[in-house]
GROMACS .gro file of C-alpha atoms in nm:
model
  402
    1MET     CA    1   0.000   0.000   0.000
    2PRO     CA    2   0.115   0.359  -0.051
    3THR     CA    3   0.279   0.515   0.252
    4VAL     CA    4  -0.007   0.719   0.391
    5SER     CA    5  -0.138   0.742   0.742
    6ALA     CA    6  -0.405   0.508   0.874
    7ASP     CA    7  -0.636   0.808   0.912
    8ILE     CA    8  -0.602   0.898   0.544
    9ARG     CA    9  -0.661   0.537   0.438
   10ARG     CA   10  -0.971   0.515   0.657
   11THR     CA   11  -1.101   0.845   0.518
   12LEU     CA   12  -1.046   0.736   0.159
   13THR     CA   13  -1.219   0.405   0.226
   14VAL     CA   14  -1.522   0.583   0.369
   15VAL     CA   15  -1.531   0.825   0.075
   16VAL     CA   16  -1.516   0.542  -0.179
   17LEU     CA   17  -1.792   0.346  -0.011
   18ALA     CA   18  -2.003   0.657   0.035
   19ALA     CA   19  -1.956   0.748  -0.329
   20ALA     CA   20  -2.116   0.424  -0.439
   21ALA     CA   21  -2.424   0.527  -0.245
   22LEU     CA   22  -2.423   0.869  -0.412
   23VAL     CA   23  -2.473   0.729  -0.761
   24ALA     CA   24  -2.778   0.879  -0.925
   25PRO     CA   25  -3.045   0.646  -1.061
   26ALA     CA   26  -2.975   0.558  -1.423
   27ALA     CA   27  -3.167   0.768  -1.671
   28THR     CA   28  -3.293   0.646  -2.005
   29ALA     CA   29  -3.145   0.806  -2.315
   30SER     CA   30  -3.491   0.880  -2.450
   31ALA     CA   31  -3.591   1.090  -2.149
   32ALA     CA   32  -3.680   1.452  -2.217
   33GLY     CA   33  -3.392   1.696  -2.196
   34LEU     CA   34  -3.112   1.442  -2.243
   35PRO     CA   35  -2.855   1.494  -2.518
   36PRO     CA   36  -2.904   1.305  -2.845
   37ASN     CA   37  -2.719   0.986  -2.923
   38PRO     CA   38  -2.368   1.054  -3.059
   39ALA     CA   39  -2.469   0.908  -3.396
   40ALA     CA   40  -2.727   1.188  -3.429
   41ASP     CA   41  -2.531   1.463  -3.252
   42PRO     CA   42  -2.333   1.700  -3.479
   43PHE     CA   43  -2.092   1.771  -3.193
   44TYR     CA   44  -1.943   1.422  -3.241
   45ALA     CA   45  -1.909   1.452  -3.620
   46GLN     CA   46  -1.563   1.442  -3.777
   47PRO     CA   47  -1.464   1.778  -3.932
   48SER     CA   48  -1.460   1.786  -4.309
   49PRO     CA   49  -1.221   1.909  -4.424
   50PHE     CA   50  -1.012   1.839  -4.117
   51PRO     CA   51  -0.821   2.150  -4.000
   52ASP     CA   52  -0.443   2.138  -4.006
   53VAL     CA   53  -0.387   2.169  -3.630
   54ALA     CA   54  -0.164   1.997  -3.375
   55PRO     CA   55  -0.280   1.697  -3.169
   56GLY     CA   56  -0.462   1.814  -2.857
   57THR     CA   57  -0.598   2.129  -3.023
   58ILE     CA   58  -0.954   2.206  -2.913
   59LEU     CA   59  -1.199   2.201  -3.205
   60ASP     CA   60  -1.521   2.269  -3.015
   61SER     CA   61  -1.662   2.271  -2.663
   62ARG     CA   62  -1.991   2.301  -2.479
   63PRO     CA   63  -2.109   2.304  -2.117
   64ILE     CA   64  -2.297   1.995  -2.009
   65THR     CA   65  -2.483   1.852  -1.712
   66ILE     CA   66  -2.337   1.539  -1.555
   67ARG     CA   67  -2.637   1.317  -1.484
   68ALA     CA   68  -2.436   1.007  -1.391
   69LEU     CA   69  -2.307   1.154  -1.063
   70THR     CA   70  -2.470   1.277  -0.747
   71LEU     CA   71  -2.190   1.470  -0.584
   72PRO     CA   72  -2.129   1.609  -0.236
   73VAL     CA   73  -1.994   1.926  -0.404
   74PRO     CA   74  -2.136   2.122  -0.700
   75ILE     CA   75  -1.938   2.087  -1.021
   76ARG     CA   76  -1.925   2.247  -1.361
   77ALA     CA   77  -1.856   2.036  -1.666
   78TRP     CA   78  -1.785   2.061  -2.035
   79GLN     CA   79  -1.747   1.835  -2.333
   80VAL     CA   80  -1.434   1.921  -2.531
   81LYS     CA   81  -1.381   1.804  -2.887
   82TYR     CA   82  -1.015   1.786  -2.983
   83ARG     CA   83  -0.779   1.670  -3.253
   84SER     CA   84  -0.613   1.334  -3.190
   85SER     CA   85  -0.442   1.063  -3.396
   86ASP     CA   86  -0.557   0.712  -3.475
   87THR     CA   87  -0.336   0.402  -3.481
   88ARG     CA   88  -0.183   0.501  -3.816
   89GLY     CA   89  -0.134   0.866  -3.713
   90ALA     CA   90  -0.425   1.003  -3.917
   91ALA     CA   91  -0.613   1.298  -3.771
   92ILE     CA   92  -0.935   1.218  -3.584
   93ALA     CA   93  -1.162   1.415  -3.354
   94ASP     CA   94  -1.214   1.272  -3.005
   95VAL     CA   95  -1.433   1.399  -2.722
   96ALA     CA   96  -1.344   1.432  -2.354
   97THR     CA   97  -1.542   1.537  -2.049
   98VAL     CA   98  -1.384   1.795  -1.819
   99MET     CA   99  -1.530   1.818  -1.467
  100GLN     CA  100  -1.433   2.069  -1.200
  101PRO     CA  101  -1.565   2.152  -0.851
  102VAL     CA  102  -1.717   2.500  -0.863
  103SER     CA  103  -1.542   2.621  -0.548
  104SER     CA  104  -1.208   2.448  -0.606
  105THR     CA  105  -0.889   2.653  -0.597
  106SER     CA  106  -0.673   2.352  -0.682
  107LYS     CA  107  -0.491   2.359  -1.015
  108THR     CA  108  -0.432   1.984  -1.035
  109LEU     CA  109  -0.564   1.750  -1.303
  110VAL     CA  110  -0.648   1.380  -1.289
  111SER     CA  111  -0.698   1.200  -1.617
  112TYR     CA  112  -0.941   0.927  -1.518
  113GLN     CA  113  -0.981   0.652  -1.775
  114THR     CA  114  -1.308   0.464  -1.746
  115ALA     CA  115  -1.328   0.106  -1.866
  116GLN     CA  116  -1.496   0.221  -2.186
  117ASP     CA  117  -1.512  -0.140  -2.304
  118GLY     CA  118  -1.745  -0.114  -2.599
  119LEU     CA  119  -1.776  -0.114  -2.976
  120SER     CA  120  -2.027   0.170  -3.007
  121LEU     CA  121  -2.033   0.539  -2.916
  122ASP     CA  122  -2.328   0.445  -2.694
  123CYS     CA  123  -2.054   0.324  -2.457
  124ALA     CA  124  -1.849   0.646  -2.475
  125PRO     CA  125  -1.787   0.807  -2.134
  126SER     CA  126  -1.898   1.151  -2.257
  127TYR     CA  127  -2.239   1.017  -2.355
  128VAL     CA  128  -2.277   0.796  -2.048
  129LEU     CA  129  -2.185   1.076  -1.806
  130ALA     CA  130  -2.424   1.318  -1.974
  131THR     CA  131  -2.718   1.077  -1.981
  132GLY     CA  132  -2.661   0.882  -1.660
  133THR     CA  133  -2.670   0.547  -1.839
  134ALA     CA  134  -2.455   0.240  -1.792
  135LEU     CA  135  -2.153   0.372  -1.600
  136PRO     CA  136  -2.054   0.112  -1.337
  137ALA     CA  137  -2.077   0.217  -0.974
  138GLU     CA  138  -1.710   0.143  -0.915
  139GLU     CA  139  -1.615   0.404  -1.177
  140LEU     CA  140  -1.836   0.663  -1.011
  141ALA     CA  141  -1.696   0.569  -0.671
  142LEU     CA  142  -1.350   0.673  -0.788
  143MET     CA  143  -1.448   0.992  -0.972
  144VAL     CA  144  -1.643   1.125  -0.675
  145PRO     CA  145  -1.353   1.141  -0.425
  146LEU     CA  146  -1.123   1.292  -0.689
  147LEU     CA  147  -1.369   1.575  -0.745
  148ALA     CA  148  -1.445   1.604  -0.374
  149ALA     CA  149  -1.071   1.652  -0.315
  150GLY     CA  150  -1.078   1.952  -0.549
  151HIS     CA  151  -0.905   1.804  -0.854
  152THR     CA  152  -1.018   1.881  -1.206
  153VAL     CA  153  -1.098   1.549  -1.376
  154VAL     CA  154  -1.082   1.474  -1.748
  155THR     CA  155  -1.209   1.149  -1.894
  156ALA     CA  156  -1.163   1.089  -2.265
  157ASP     CA  157  -1.357   0.886  -2.518
  158TYR     CA  158  -1.020   0.729  -2.591
  159GLU     CA  159  -1.144   0.459  -2.828
  160GLY     CA  160  -1.201   0.725  -3.093
  161PRO     CA  161  -1.489   0.775  -3.336
  162ARG     CA  162  -1.474   0.413  -3.458
  163SER     CA  163  -1.463   0.258  -3.108
  164GLU     CA  164  -1.133   0.076  -3.166
  165TRP     CA  165  -1.141  -0.107  -2.834
  166THR     CA  166  -0.802  -0.244  -2.707
  167ALA     CA  167  -0.599  -0.078  -2.987
  168GLY     CA  168  -0.308   0.050  -2.779
  169LEU     CA  169  -0.172   0.341  -2.985
  170ASN     CA  170  -0.515   0.479  -3.071
  171THR     CA  171  -0.607   0.456  -2.703
  172ALA     CA  172  -0.287   0.624  -2.581
  173HIS     CA  173  -0.325   0.908  -2.829
  174GLY     CA  174  -0.685   0.968  -2.720
  175VAL     CA  175  -0.583   0.989  -2.353
  176LEU     CA  176  -0.276   1.208  -2.409
  177ASP     CA  177  -0.450   1.450  -2.643
  178GLY     CA  178  -0.744   1.468  -2.402
  179ILE     CA  179  -0.498   1.578  -2.132
  180ARG     CA  180  -0.349   1.836  -2.368
  181ALA     CA  181  -0.697   1.969  -2.441
  182ALA     CA  182  -0.797   1.984  -2.074
  183GLN     CA  183  -0.475   2.159  -1.971
  184SER     CA  184  -0.526   2.428  -2.235
  185PHE     CA  185  -0.905   2.466  -2.195
  186ALA     CA  186  -0.941   2.825  -2.075
  187PRO     CA  187  -1.260   2.785  -1.866
  188ALA     CA  188  -1.085   2.520  -1.652
  189GLY     CA  189  -0.813   2.768  -1.560
  190LEU     CA  190  -0.526   2.517  -1.558
  191SER     CA  191  -0.162   2.592  -1.635
  192GLY     CA  192  -0.101   2.409  -1.962
  193PRO     CA  193   0.172   2.142  -1.965
  194THR     CA  194   0.300   2.255  -1.623
  195THR     CA  195  -0.030   2.151  -1.460
  196PRO     CA  196   0.035   1.884  -1.194
  197THR     CA  197  -0.128   1.582  -1.359
  198ALA     CA  198  -0.186   1.217  -1.270
  199LEU     CA  199  -0.356   0.926  -1.447
  200MET     CA  200  -0.582   0.659  -1.305
  201GLY     CA  201  -0.788   0.366  -1.430
  202TYR     CA  202  -0.894   0.008  -1.365
  203SER     CA  203  -0.924  -0.283  -1.610
  204GLY     CA  204  -0.993  -0.130  -1.952
  205GLY     CA  205  -0.917   0.205  -1.791
  206ALA     CA  206  -0.584   0.067  -1.671
  207LEU     CA  207  -0.506  -0.047  -2.025
  208ALA     CA  208  -0.569   0.309  -2.144
  209SER     CA  209  -0.373   0.468  -1.857
  210GLN     CA  210  -0.065   0.250  -1.893
  211TRP     CA  211  -0.059   0.269  -2.272
  212ALA     CA  212  -0.062   0.648  -2.234
  213ASN     CA  213   0.223   0.617  -1.983
  214GLU     CA  214   0.430   0.412  -2.229
  215VAL     CA  215   0.359   0.630  -2.533
  216GLN     CA  216   0.389   0.971  -2.362
  217PRO     CA  217   0.771   1.010  -2.390
  218THR     CA  218   0.762   0.994  -2.771
  219TYR     CA  219   0.411   1.123  -2.856
  220ALA     CA  220   0.368   1.397  -2.596
  221PRO     CA  221   0.713   1.472  -2.450
  222GLU     CA  222   0.599   1.809  -2.315
  223LEU     CA  223   0.363   1.638  -2.072
  224LYS     CA  224   0.493   1.546  -1.727
  225PHE     CA  225   0.292   1.319  -1.499
  226ALA     CA  226   0.323   1.297  -1.122
  227GLY     CA  227   0.221   0.931  -1.135
  228VAL     CA  228  -0.014   0.666  -1.271
  229ALA     CA  229  -0.239   0.429  -1.073
  230ALA     CA  230  -0.347   0.125  -1.275
  231GLY     CA  231  -0.536  -0.177  -1.144
  232GLY     CA  232  -0.642  -0.505  -1.303
  233VAL     CA  233  -0.414  -0.440  -1.601
  234PRO     CA  234  -0.464  -0.646  -1.920
  235ALA     CA  235  -0.089  -0.645  -1.980
  236ASP     CA  236  -0.078  -0.922  -2.244
  237ILE     CA  237  -0.393  -0.950  -2.454
  238GLU     CA  238  -0.285  -1.275  -2.621
  239TYR     CA  239  -0.223  -1.444  -2.287
  240VAL     CA  240  -0.569  -1.336  -2.171
  241ALA     CA  241  -0.742  -1.432  -2.496
  242ARG     CA  242  -0.607  -1.787  -2.502
  243ARG     CA  243  -0.724  -1.849  -2.146
  244ILE     CA  244  -1.072  -1.695  -2.161
  245ASP     CA  245  -1.164  -1.844  -2.502
  246GLY     CA  246  -1.472  -2.062  -2.460
  247GLY     CA  247  -1.526  -1.962  -2.097
  248PRO     CA  248  -1.756  -1.718  -1.918
  249PHE     CA  249  -1.544  -1.420  -2.033
  250ALA     CA  250  -1.516  -1.532  -2.397
  251GLY     CA  251  -1.720  -1.234  -2.514
  252ILE     CA  252  -1.438  -1.004  -2.407
  253TYR     CA  253  -1.198  -1.185  -2.641
  254ILE     CA  254  -1.449  -1.154  -2.925
  255GLY     CA  255  -1.511  -0.786  -2.852
  256ALA     CA  256  -1.138  -0.714  -2.845
  257ALA     CA  257  -1.099  -0.888  -3.181
  258VAL     CA  258  -1.367  -0.662  -3.328
  259GLY     CA  259  -1.195  -0.351  -3.192
  260LEU     CA  260  -0.851  -0.451  -3.318
  261SER     CA  261  -0.984  -0.544  -3.661
  262ARG     CA  262  -1.114  -0.187  -3.694
  263ALA     CA  263  -0.774  -0.041  -3.611
  264TYR     CA  264  -0.578  -0.291  -3.821
  265PRO     CA  265  -0.742  -0.372  -4.158
  266GLU     CA  266  -0.468  -0.628  -4.221
  267ILE     CA  267  -0.677  -0.854  -3.999
  268ASP     CA  268  -0.877  -0.972  -4.298
  269THR     CA  269  -1.212  -1.054  -4.142
  270ALA     CA  270  -1.364  -1.113  -4.486
  271THR     CA  271  -1.157  -1.431  -4.523
  272LEU     CA  272  -1.084  -1.519  -4.160
  273LEU     CA  273  -1.448  -1.527  -4.045
  274ASN     CA  274  -1.711  -1.780  -4.146
  275THR     CA  275  -2.075  -1.680  -4.192
  276ARG     CA  276  -2.152  -1.724  -3.825
  277GLY     CA  277  -1.845  -1.523  -3.730
  278LYS     CA  278  -1.934  -1.235  -3.960
  279GLN     CA  279  -2.276  -1.213  -3.798
  280ALA     CA  280  -2.125  -1.227  -3.449
  281PHE     CA  281  -1.876  -0.949  -3.533
  282GLU     CA  282  -2.157  -0.738  -3.679
  283ASP     CA  283  -2.370  -0.786  -3.367
  284VAL     CA  284  -2.088  -0.727  -3.118
  285GLY     CA  285  -1.981  -0.421  -3.317
  286LYS     CA  286  -2.297  -0.241  -3.208
  287GLN     CA  287  -2.278  -0.331  -2.841
  288CYS     CA  288  -2.125  -0.238  -2.507
  289ILE     CA  289  -1.957  -0.491  -2.280
  290ALA     CA  290  -2.267  -0.550  -2.069
  291GLN     CA  291  -2.435  -0.688  -2.382
  292PHE     CA  292  -2.166  -0.881  -2.566
  293SER     CA  293  -2.006  -1.029  -2.255
  294VAL     CA  294  -2.335  -1.205  -2.184
  295ALA     CA  295  -2.438  -1.288  -2.540
  296GLN     CA  296  -2.097  -1.432  -2.632
  297ALA     CA  297  -2.015  -1.613  -2.307
  298PHE     CA  298  -1.884  -1.970  -2.355
  299HIS     CA  299  -1.837  -1.927  -2.731
  300ARG     CA  300  -1.509  -2.031  -2.891
  301MET     CA  301  -1.342  -1.815  -3.149
  302SER     CA  302  -1.280  -2.124  -3.363
  303ASP     CA  303  -1.657  -2.154  -3.406
  304TYR     CA  304  -1.645  -1.821  -3.588
  305THR     CA  305  -1.332  -1.854  -3.801
  306THR     CA  306  -1.216  -2.030  -4.116
  307VAL     CA  307  -0.884  -2.112  -3.947
  308PRO     CA  308  -0.824  -2.344  -3.650
  309GLN     CA  309  -0.662  -2.075  -3.432
  310LEU     CA  310  -0.706  -1.704  -3.508
  311LEU     CA  311  -0.418  -1.610  -3.277
  312ASP     CA  312  -0.173  -1.809  -3.490
  313VAL     CA  313  -0.247  -1.623  -3.816
  314PRO     CA  314   0.070  -1.422  -3.906
  315ALA     CA  315  -0.113  -1.091  -3.958
  316VAL     CA  316  -0.292  -1.135  -3.626
  317ARG     CA  317   0.032  -1.223  -3.449
  318ASN     CA  318   0.188  -0.905  -3.584
  319VAL     CA  319  -0.101  -0.696  -3.452
  320ILE     CA  320  -0.082  -0.865  -3.113
  321ALA     CA  321   0.290  -0.791  -3.092
  322GLN     CA  322   0.211  -0.422  -3.140
  323ASN     CA  323  -0.051  -0.428  -2.865
  324VAL     CA  324   0.124  -0.600  -2.576
  325MET     CA  325   0.252  -0.376  -2.298
  326GLY     CA  326   0.619  -0.352  -2.216
  327THR     CA  327   0.771  -0.266  -2.555
  328ARG     CA  328   0.823   0.096  -2.442
  329LYS     CA  329   0.964   0.239  -2.120
  330PRO     CA  330   0.695   0.436  -1.931
  331GLY     CA  331   0.757   0.801  -1.861
  332SER     CA  332   0.612   0.817  -1.510
  333PRO     CA  333   0.615   0.630  -1.177
  334THR     CA  334   0.332   0.379  -1.148
  335TYR     CA  335   0.127   0.210  -0.881
  336PHE     CA  336  -0.005  -0.128  -0.992
  337TYR     CA  337  -0.268  -0.310  -0.790
  338GLN     CA  338  -0.362  -0.659  -0.891
  339GLY     CA  339  -0.575  -0.938  -0.750
  340ILE     CA  340  -0.361  -1.252  -0.757
  341PHE     CA  341  -0.676  -1.456  -0.835
  342ASP     CA  342  -0.803  -1.214  -1.102
  343GLU     CA  343  -0.992  -1.433  -1.346
  344LEU     CA  344  -0.988  -1.181  -1.634
  345ALA     CA  345  -0.683  -0.952  -1.618
  346LEU     CA  346  -0.464  -1.246  -1.529
  347THR     CA  347  -0.175  -1.196  -1.290
  348PRO     CA  348   0.133  -1.363  -1.453
  349PRO     CA  349   0.163  -1.103  -1.733
  350VAL     CA  350   0.135  -0.821  -1.477
  351ASP     CA  351   0.407  -0.980  -1.264
  352ALA     CA  352   0.628  -1.002  -1.573
  353LEU     CA  353   0.553  -0.643  -1.675
  354VAL     CA  354   0.645  -0.514  -1.329
  355ARG     CA  355   0.974  -0.706  -1.339
  356LYS     CA  356   1.053  -0.560  -1.681
  357TYR     CA  357   0.976  -0.202  -1.576
  358CYS     CA  358   1.181  -0.243  -1.258
  359ALA     CA  359   1.476  -0.371  -1.460
  360GLU     CA  360   1.450  -0.062  -1.679
  361GLY     CA  361   1.470   0.165  -1.376
  362VAL     CA  362   1.105   0.273  -1.366
  363THR     CA  363   0.975   0.359  -1.019
  364ILE     CA  364   0.705   0.097  -0.957
  365GLN     CA  365   0.499   0.020  -0.649
  366TYR     CA  366   0.320  -0.313  -0.681
  367ASN     CA  367   0.036  -0.420  -0.455
  368ARG     CA  368  -0.066  -0.785  -0.510
  369ILE     CA  369  -0.404  -0.829  -0.342
  370PRO     CA  370  -0.449  -1.185  -0.209
  371ILE     CA  371  -0.829  -1.200  -0.188
  372GLY     CA  372  -1.097  -1.120  -0.445
  373GLY     CA  373  -1.163  -1.134  -0.817
  374HIS     CA  374  -1.156  -0.882  -1.098
  375VAL     CA  375  -1.468  -0.692  -0.992
  376THR     CA  376  -1.416  -0.694  -0.617
  377VAL     CA  377  -1.051  -0.586  -0.640
  378ALA     CA  378  -1.169  -0.273  -0.823
  379VAL     CA  379  -1.327  -0.171  -0.491
  380GLN     CA  380  -1.067  -0.325  -0.259
  381GLY     CA  381  -0.782  -0.153  -0.437
  382ALA     CA  382  -0.947   0.188  -0.472
  383PRO     CA  383  -0.829   0.343  -0.141
  384GLY     CA  384  -0.466   0.256  -0.217
  385ALA     CA  385  -0.492   0.394  -0.571
  386LEU     CA  386  -0.653   0.717  -0.450
  387ALA     CA  387  -0.389   0.755  -0.179
  388TYR     CA  388  -0.114   0.711  -0.438
  389ILE     CA  389  -0.265   0.979  -0.664
  390HIS     CA  390  -0.319   1.212  -0.366
  391ASP     CA  391   0.045   1.177  -0.255
  392ARG     CA  392   0.193   1.224  -0.602
  393LEU     CA  393  -0.010   1.540  -0.668
  394ALA     CA  394   0.095   1.665  -0.325
  395GLY     CA  395   0.455   1.638  -0.442
  396LYS     CA  396   0.560   1.342  -0.226
  397PRO     CA  397   0.831   1.116  -0.377
  398ALA     CA  398   0.700   0.802  -0.542
  399PRO     CA  399   0.780   0.486  -0.345
  400SER     CA  400   0.925   0.176  -0.510
  401SER     CA  401   0.886  -0.192  -0.439
  402CYS     CA  402   1.133  -0.296  -0.712
   0.00000   0.00000   0.00000
């Protein structure tokens, strides 16, 4: 655990648990007064022609109401549309939500990555926060104490306009450019790249946070992060895919394959998928994780493909190699928290990733949690993650367990 006092840990625990009780009842997207679906909302449209501007440049913004949170402090919030880059480096427009306590005098920023985990803009954090639909309580329970502590919070729709779920570079670019946009967004009153900034996320949000940490030194060298807290990290997507195929989490493998095939057209789904597979990919491609994880549970990928093992196809292997963590040295100290019995974000790849980072001289604190599964560790590990972020933004040196 981070080196904080017992009083701080107890306070953070109470805040996290209380935050879960502060979650507003989910609204329906068709209710009067709610924003339109992104597919019908011009704010989400890609500019045409696309302006020749640098990544992170704000293209549009608007104030919004956050219906997904019931907060102990009043906040103001905006959606910010900004220029980012997809996997190939082409210009795209992403959207981020910037939230700030009205009375806060703090000039700190936390980039909070939700587990976006979906293949449709219906799953995008900006839409979910504005409508109050589908955001898990554990995500809300982490945003609430960050805002209550006075931090400005930005959360990006990091999958991009085509919902390229699990595509590492596309994801990292979305997060980093969202931070650039938030730091330069005048109404938030931050200090540009000198803003004390930290990143945080669990599961899919940890994938986004740590990919941003690895890519930052080359893609956004002007950004400096106080630290990153990442829990339940899917460090090696091939390792996970082989072990969840055909089991209760098989839908996550199938969803990830859909997302990667959008980012990498060299995954030739026209020839690799049979008729049943093409229909499954079409269906999953319109869904969020709550839908496809149930509908595709216990299915095997081989039932959907024209090849015995999709993961052994050379083009697929090449894509996987580009999307496994650890090929780049992260730019910032990191706190990993991991359930040793995590049944989804499996522990051996995280152990190996931590060893690799430590060998490279990265400051890593690693908390292996001995009890609980993937969902419960999200709650169990939250106080330690919040304490780590709190200490780094307060300027305390990052501890190491290397």
